[in-house]
GROMACS .gro file of C-alpha atoms in nm:
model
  189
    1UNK     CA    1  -7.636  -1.883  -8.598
    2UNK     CA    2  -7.541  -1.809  -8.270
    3UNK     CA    3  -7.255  -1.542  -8.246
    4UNK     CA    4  -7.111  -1.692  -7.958
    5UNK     CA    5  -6.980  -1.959  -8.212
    6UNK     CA    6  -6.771  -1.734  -8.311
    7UNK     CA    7  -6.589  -1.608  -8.035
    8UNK     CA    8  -6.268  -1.821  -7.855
    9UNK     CA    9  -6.027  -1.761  -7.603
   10UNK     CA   10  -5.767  -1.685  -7.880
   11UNK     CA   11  -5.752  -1.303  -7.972
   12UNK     CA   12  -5.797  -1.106  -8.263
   13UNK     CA   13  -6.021  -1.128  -8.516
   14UNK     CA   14  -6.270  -1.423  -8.574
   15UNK     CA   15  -6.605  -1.426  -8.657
   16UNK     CA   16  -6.573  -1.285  -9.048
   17UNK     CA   17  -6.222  -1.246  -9.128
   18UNK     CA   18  -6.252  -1.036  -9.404
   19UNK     CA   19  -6.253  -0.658  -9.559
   20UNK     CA   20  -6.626  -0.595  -9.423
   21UNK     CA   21  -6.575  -0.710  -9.062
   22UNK     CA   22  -6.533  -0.406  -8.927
   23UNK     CA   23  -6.864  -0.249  -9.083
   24UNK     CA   24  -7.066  -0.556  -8.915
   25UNK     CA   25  -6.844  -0.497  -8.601
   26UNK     CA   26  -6.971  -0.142  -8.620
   27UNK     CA   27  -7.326  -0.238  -8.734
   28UNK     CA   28  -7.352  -0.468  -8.423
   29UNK     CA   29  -7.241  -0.230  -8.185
   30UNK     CA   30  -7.547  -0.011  -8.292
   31UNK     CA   31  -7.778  -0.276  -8.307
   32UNK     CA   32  -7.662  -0.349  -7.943
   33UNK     CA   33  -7.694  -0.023  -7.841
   34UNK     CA   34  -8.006   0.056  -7.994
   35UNK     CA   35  -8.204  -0.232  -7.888
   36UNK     CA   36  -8.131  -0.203  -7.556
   37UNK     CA   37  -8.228   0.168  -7.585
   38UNK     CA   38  -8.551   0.101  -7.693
   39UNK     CA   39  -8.594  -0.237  -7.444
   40UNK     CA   40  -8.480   0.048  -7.127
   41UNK     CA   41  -8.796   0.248  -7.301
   42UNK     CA   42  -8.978  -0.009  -7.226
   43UNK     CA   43  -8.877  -0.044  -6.854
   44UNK     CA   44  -8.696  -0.381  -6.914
   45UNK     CA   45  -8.381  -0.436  -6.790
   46UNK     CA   46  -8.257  -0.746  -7.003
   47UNK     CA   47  -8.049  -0.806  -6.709
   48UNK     CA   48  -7.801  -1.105  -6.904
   49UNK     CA   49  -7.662  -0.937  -7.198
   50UNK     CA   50  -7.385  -1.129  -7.311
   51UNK     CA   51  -7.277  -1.286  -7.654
   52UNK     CA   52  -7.483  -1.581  -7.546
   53UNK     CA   53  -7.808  -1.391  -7.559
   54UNK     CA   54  -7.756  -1.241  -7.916
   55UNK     CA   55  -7.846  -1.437  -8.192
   56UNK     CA   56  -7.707  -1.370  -8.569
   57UNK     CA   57  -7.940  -1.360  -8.848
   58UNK     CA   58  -7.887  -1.487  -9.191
   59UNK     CA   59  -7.901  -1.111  -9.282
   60UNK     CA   60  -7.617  -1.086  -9.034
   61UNK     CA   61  -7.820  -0.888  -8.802
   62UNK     CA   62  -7.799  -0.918  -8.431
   63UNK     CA   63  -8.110  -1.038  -8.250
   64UNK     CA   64  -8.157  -1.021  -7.850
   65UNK     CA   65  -8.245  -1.374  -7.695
   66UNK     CA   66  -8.311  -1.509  -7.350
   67UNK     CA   67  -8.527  -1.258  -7.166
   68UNK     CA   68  -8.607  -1.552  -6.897
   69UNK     CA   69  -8.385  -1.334  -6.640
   70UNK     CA   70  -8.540  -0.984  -6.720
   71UNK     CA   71  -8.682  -0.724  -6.484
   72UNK     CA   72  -9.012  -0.527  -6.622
   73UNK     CA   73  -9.123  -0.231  -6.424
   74UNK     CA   74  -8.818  -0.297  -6.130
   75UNK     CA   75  -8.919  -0.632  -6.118
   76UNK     CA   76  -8.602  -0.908  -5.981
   77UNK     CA   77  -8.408  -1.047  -6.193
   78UNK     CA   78  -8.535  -1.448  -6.226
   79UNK     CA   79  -8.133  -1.570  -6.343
   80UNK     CA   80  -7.778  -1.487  -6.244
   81UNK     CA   81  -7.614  -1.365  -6.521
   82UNK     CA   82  -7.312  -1.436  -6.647
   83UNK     CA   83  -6.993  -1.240  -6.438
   84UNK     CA   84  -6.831  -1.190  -6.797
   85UNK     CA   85  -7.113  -0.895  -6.800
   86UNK     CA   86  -7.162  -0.824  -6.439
   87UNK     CA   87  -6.988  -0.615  -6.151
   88UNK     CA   88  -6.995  -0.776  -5.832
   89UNK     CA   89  -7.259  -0.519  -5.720
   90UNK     CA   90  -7.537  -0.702  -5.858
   91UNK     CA   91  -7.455  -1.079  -5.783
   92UNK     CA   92  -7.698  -1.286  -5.556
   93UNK     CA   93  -7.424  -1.464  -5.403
   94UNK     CA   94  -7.134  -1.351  -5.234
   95UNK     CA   95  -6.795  -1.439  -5.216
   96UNK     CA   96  -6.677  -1.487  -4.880
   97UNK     CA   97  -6.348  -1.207  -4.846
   98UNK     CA   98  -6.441  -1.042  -5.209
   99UNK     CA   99  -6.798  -0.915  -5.161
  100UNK     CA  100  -6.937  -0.754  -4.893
  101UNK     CA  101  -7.290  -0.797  -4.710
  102UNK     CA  102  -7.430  -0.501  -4.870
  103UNK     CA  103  -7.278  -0.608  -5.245
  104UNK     CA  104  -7.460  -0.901  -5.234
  105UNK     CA  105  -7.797  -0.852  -5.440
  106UNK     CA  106  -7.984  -0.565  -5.572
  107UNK     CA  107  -8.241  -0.486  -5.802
  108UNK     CA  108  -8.160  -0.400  -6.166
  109UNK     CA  109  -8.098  -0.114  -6.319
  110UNK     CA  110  -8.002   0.006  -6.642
  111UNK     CA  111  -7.671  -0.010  -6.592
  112UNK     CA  112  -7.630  -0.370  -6.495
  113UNK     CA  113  -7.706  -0.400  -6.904
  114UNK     CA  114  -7.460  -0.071  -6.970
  115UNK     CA  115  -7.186  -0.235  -6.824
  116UNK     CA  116  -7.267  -0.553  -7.045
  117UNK     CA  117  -7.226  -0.350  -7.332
  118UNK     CA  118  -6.857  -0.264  -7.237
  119UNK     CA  119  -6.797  -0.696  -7.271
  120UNK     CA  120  -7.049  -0.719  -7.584
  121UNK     CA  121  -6.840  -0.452  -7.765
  122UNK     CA  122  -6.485  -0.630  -7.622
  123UNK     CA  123  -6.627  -0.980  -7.757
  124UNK     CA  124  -6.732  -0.838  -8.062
  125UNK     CA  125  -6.445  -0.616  -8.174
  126UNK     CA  126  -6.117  -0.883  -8.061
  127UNK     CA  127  -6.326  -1.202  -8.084
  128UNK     CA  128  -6.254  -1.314  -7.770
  129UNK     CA  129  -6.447  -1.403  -7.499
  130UNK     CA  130  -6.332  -1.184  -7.197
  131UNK     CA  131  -6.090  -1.390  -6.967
  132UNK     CA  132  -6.239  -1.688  -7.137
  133UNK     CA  133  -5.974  -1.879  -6.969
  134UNK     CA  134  -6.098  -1.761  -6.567
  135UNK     CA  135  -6.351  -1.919  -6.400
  136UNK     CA  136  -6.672  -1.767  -6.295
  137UNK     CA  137  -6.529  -1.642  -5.911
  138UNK     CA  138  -6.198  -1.567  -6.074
  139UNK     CA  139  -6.406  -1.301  -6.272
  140UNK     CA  140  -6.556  -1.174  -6.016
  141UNK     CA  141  -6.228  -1.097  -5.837
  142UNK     CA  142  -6.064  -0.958  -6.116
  143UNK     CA  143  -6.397  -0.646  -6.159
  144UNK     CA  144  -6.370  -0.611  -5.770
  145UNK     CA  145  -5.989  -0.492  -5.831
  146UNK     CA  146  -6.139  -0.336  -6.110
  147UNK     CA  147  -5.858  -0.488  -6.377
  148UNK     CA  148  -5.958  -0.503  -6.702
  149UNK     CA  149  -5.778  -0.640  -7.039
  150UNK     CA  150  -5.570  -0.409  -7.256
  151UNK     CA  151  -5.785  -0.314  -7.547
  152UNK     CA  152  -5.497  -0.158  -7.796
  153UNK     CA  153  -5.596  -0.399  -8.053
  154UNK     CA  154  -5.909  -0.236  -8.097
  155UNK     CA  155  -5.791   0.026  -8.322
  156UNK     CA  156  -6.093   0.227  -8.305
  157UNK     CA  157  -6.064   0.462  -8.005
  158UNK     CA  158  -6.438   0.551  -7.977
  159UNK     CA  159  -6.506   0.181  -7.950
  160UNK     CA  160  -6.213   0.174  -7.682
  161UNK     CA  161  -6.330   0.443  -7.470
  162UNK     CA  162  -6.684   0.326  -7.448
  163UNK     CA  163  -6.543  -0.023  -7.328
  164UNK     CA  164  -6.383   0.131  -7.077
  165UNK     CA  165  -6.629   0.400  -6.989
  166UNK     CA  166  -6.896   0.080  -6.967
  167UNK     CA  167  -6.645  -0.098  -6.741
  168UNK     CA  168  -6.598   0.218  -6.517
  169UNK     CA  169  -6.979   0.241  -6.466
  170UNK     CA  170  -6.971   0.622  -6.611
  171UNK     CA  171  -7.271   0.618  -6.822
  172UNK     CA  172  -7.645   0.641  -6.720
  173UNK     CA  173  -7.808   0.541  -7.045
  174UNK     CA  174  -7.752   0.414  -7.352
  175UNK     CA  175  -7.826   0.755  -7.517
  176UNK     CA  176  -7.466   0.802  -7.350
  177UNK     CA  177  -7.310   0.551  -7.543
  178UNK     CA  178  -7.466   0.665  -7.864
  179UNK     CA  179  -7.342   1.042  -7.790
  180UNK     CA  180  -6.996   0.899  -7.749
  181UNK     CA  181  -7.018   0.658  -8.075
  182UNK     CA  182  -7.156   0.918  -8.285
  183UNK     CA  183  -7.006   0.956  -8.579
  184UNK     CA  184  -6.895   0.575  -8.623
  185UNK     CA  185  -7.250   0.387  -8.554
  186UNK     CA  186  -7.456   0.412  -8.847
  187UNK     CA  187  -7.756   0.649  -8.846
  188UNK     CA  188  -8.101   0.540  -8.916
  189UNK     CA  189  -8.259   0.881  -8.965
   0.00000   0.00000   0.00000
């Protein structure tokens, strides 16, 4: 099962509307987190994480797909992913009066898949695809004012600040987001 079945424009919960959502919200997150923790060990940069790449297990455990697009060892990035999970900073293509000539295309880094995380976790937690209603450009205009959606009905405010934080660019790693989700993300020491 793919979880992007799941998600719709409509908000609010979707994918299992029922007492235990939240854990396998939670449980996601980590697995999220985690794998691309370990995949960054590895010097990949999955470079298109986005609920279209993450594949649900009978189990209900999330599984990364679609590494066609990934960078090993600083290596370009094959695909343009998604700009539901992208700043403009890292797009191949510019828009002509939203990017400039420098914003056009750069390697990838680590943090083109941190700032995925921010959308992952928004996707996950409301069950919405982010401004599933824009098109692609109209995406891309709304990061380079920086606007983002209002995320008070995710009631967990560790889960809301790392959106946010994601979406602001502030973190470096993913051990970043696990220090700031510490505490709700299950441990697997």
């Amino acid at each position: 099962m793919v979880i992007r079945q799941g998600c719709s424009k409509r908000k609010g919960p979707y994918l299992f509307p029922d007492r235990n959502a939240e854990l396998d919200y939670l449980r996601w997150a980590d697995q999220v987190v985690r794998g691309l923790q370990y995949l960054h060990s590895c010097n990949v940069v999955h470079g298109d994480v986005g609920i279209k790449n993450l594949l649900l297990s009978d189990e209900k455990d999330l599984k990364f797909s679609d590494f066609g697009g990934s960078s090993i060892d600083q290596s370009n990035l094959l695909v343009e992913p998604s700009p539901r999970y992208h700043r403009m900073h890292s797009w191949r293509y510019p828009i002509q009066g939203v990017d400039s000539p420098e914003e056009t295309w750069q390697l990838p880094t680590r943090k083109v898949d941190t700032f995925a995380v921010g959308t992952v976790l928004y996707e996950i937690f409301t069950g919405a695809l982010l401004y599933g209603d824009k098109d692609y450009d109209e995406i891309r205009r709304i990061f380079t004012r920086q606007e983002y959606p209002d995320l008070t009905d995710i009631h967990i405010p560790e889960v809301r600040k790392t959106i946010q934080a994601c979406w602001a660019e502030r973190y470096e790693s993913m051990d970043d987001i696990i220090r700031d989700l510490k505490g709700i993300l299950e441990e697997d020491d």
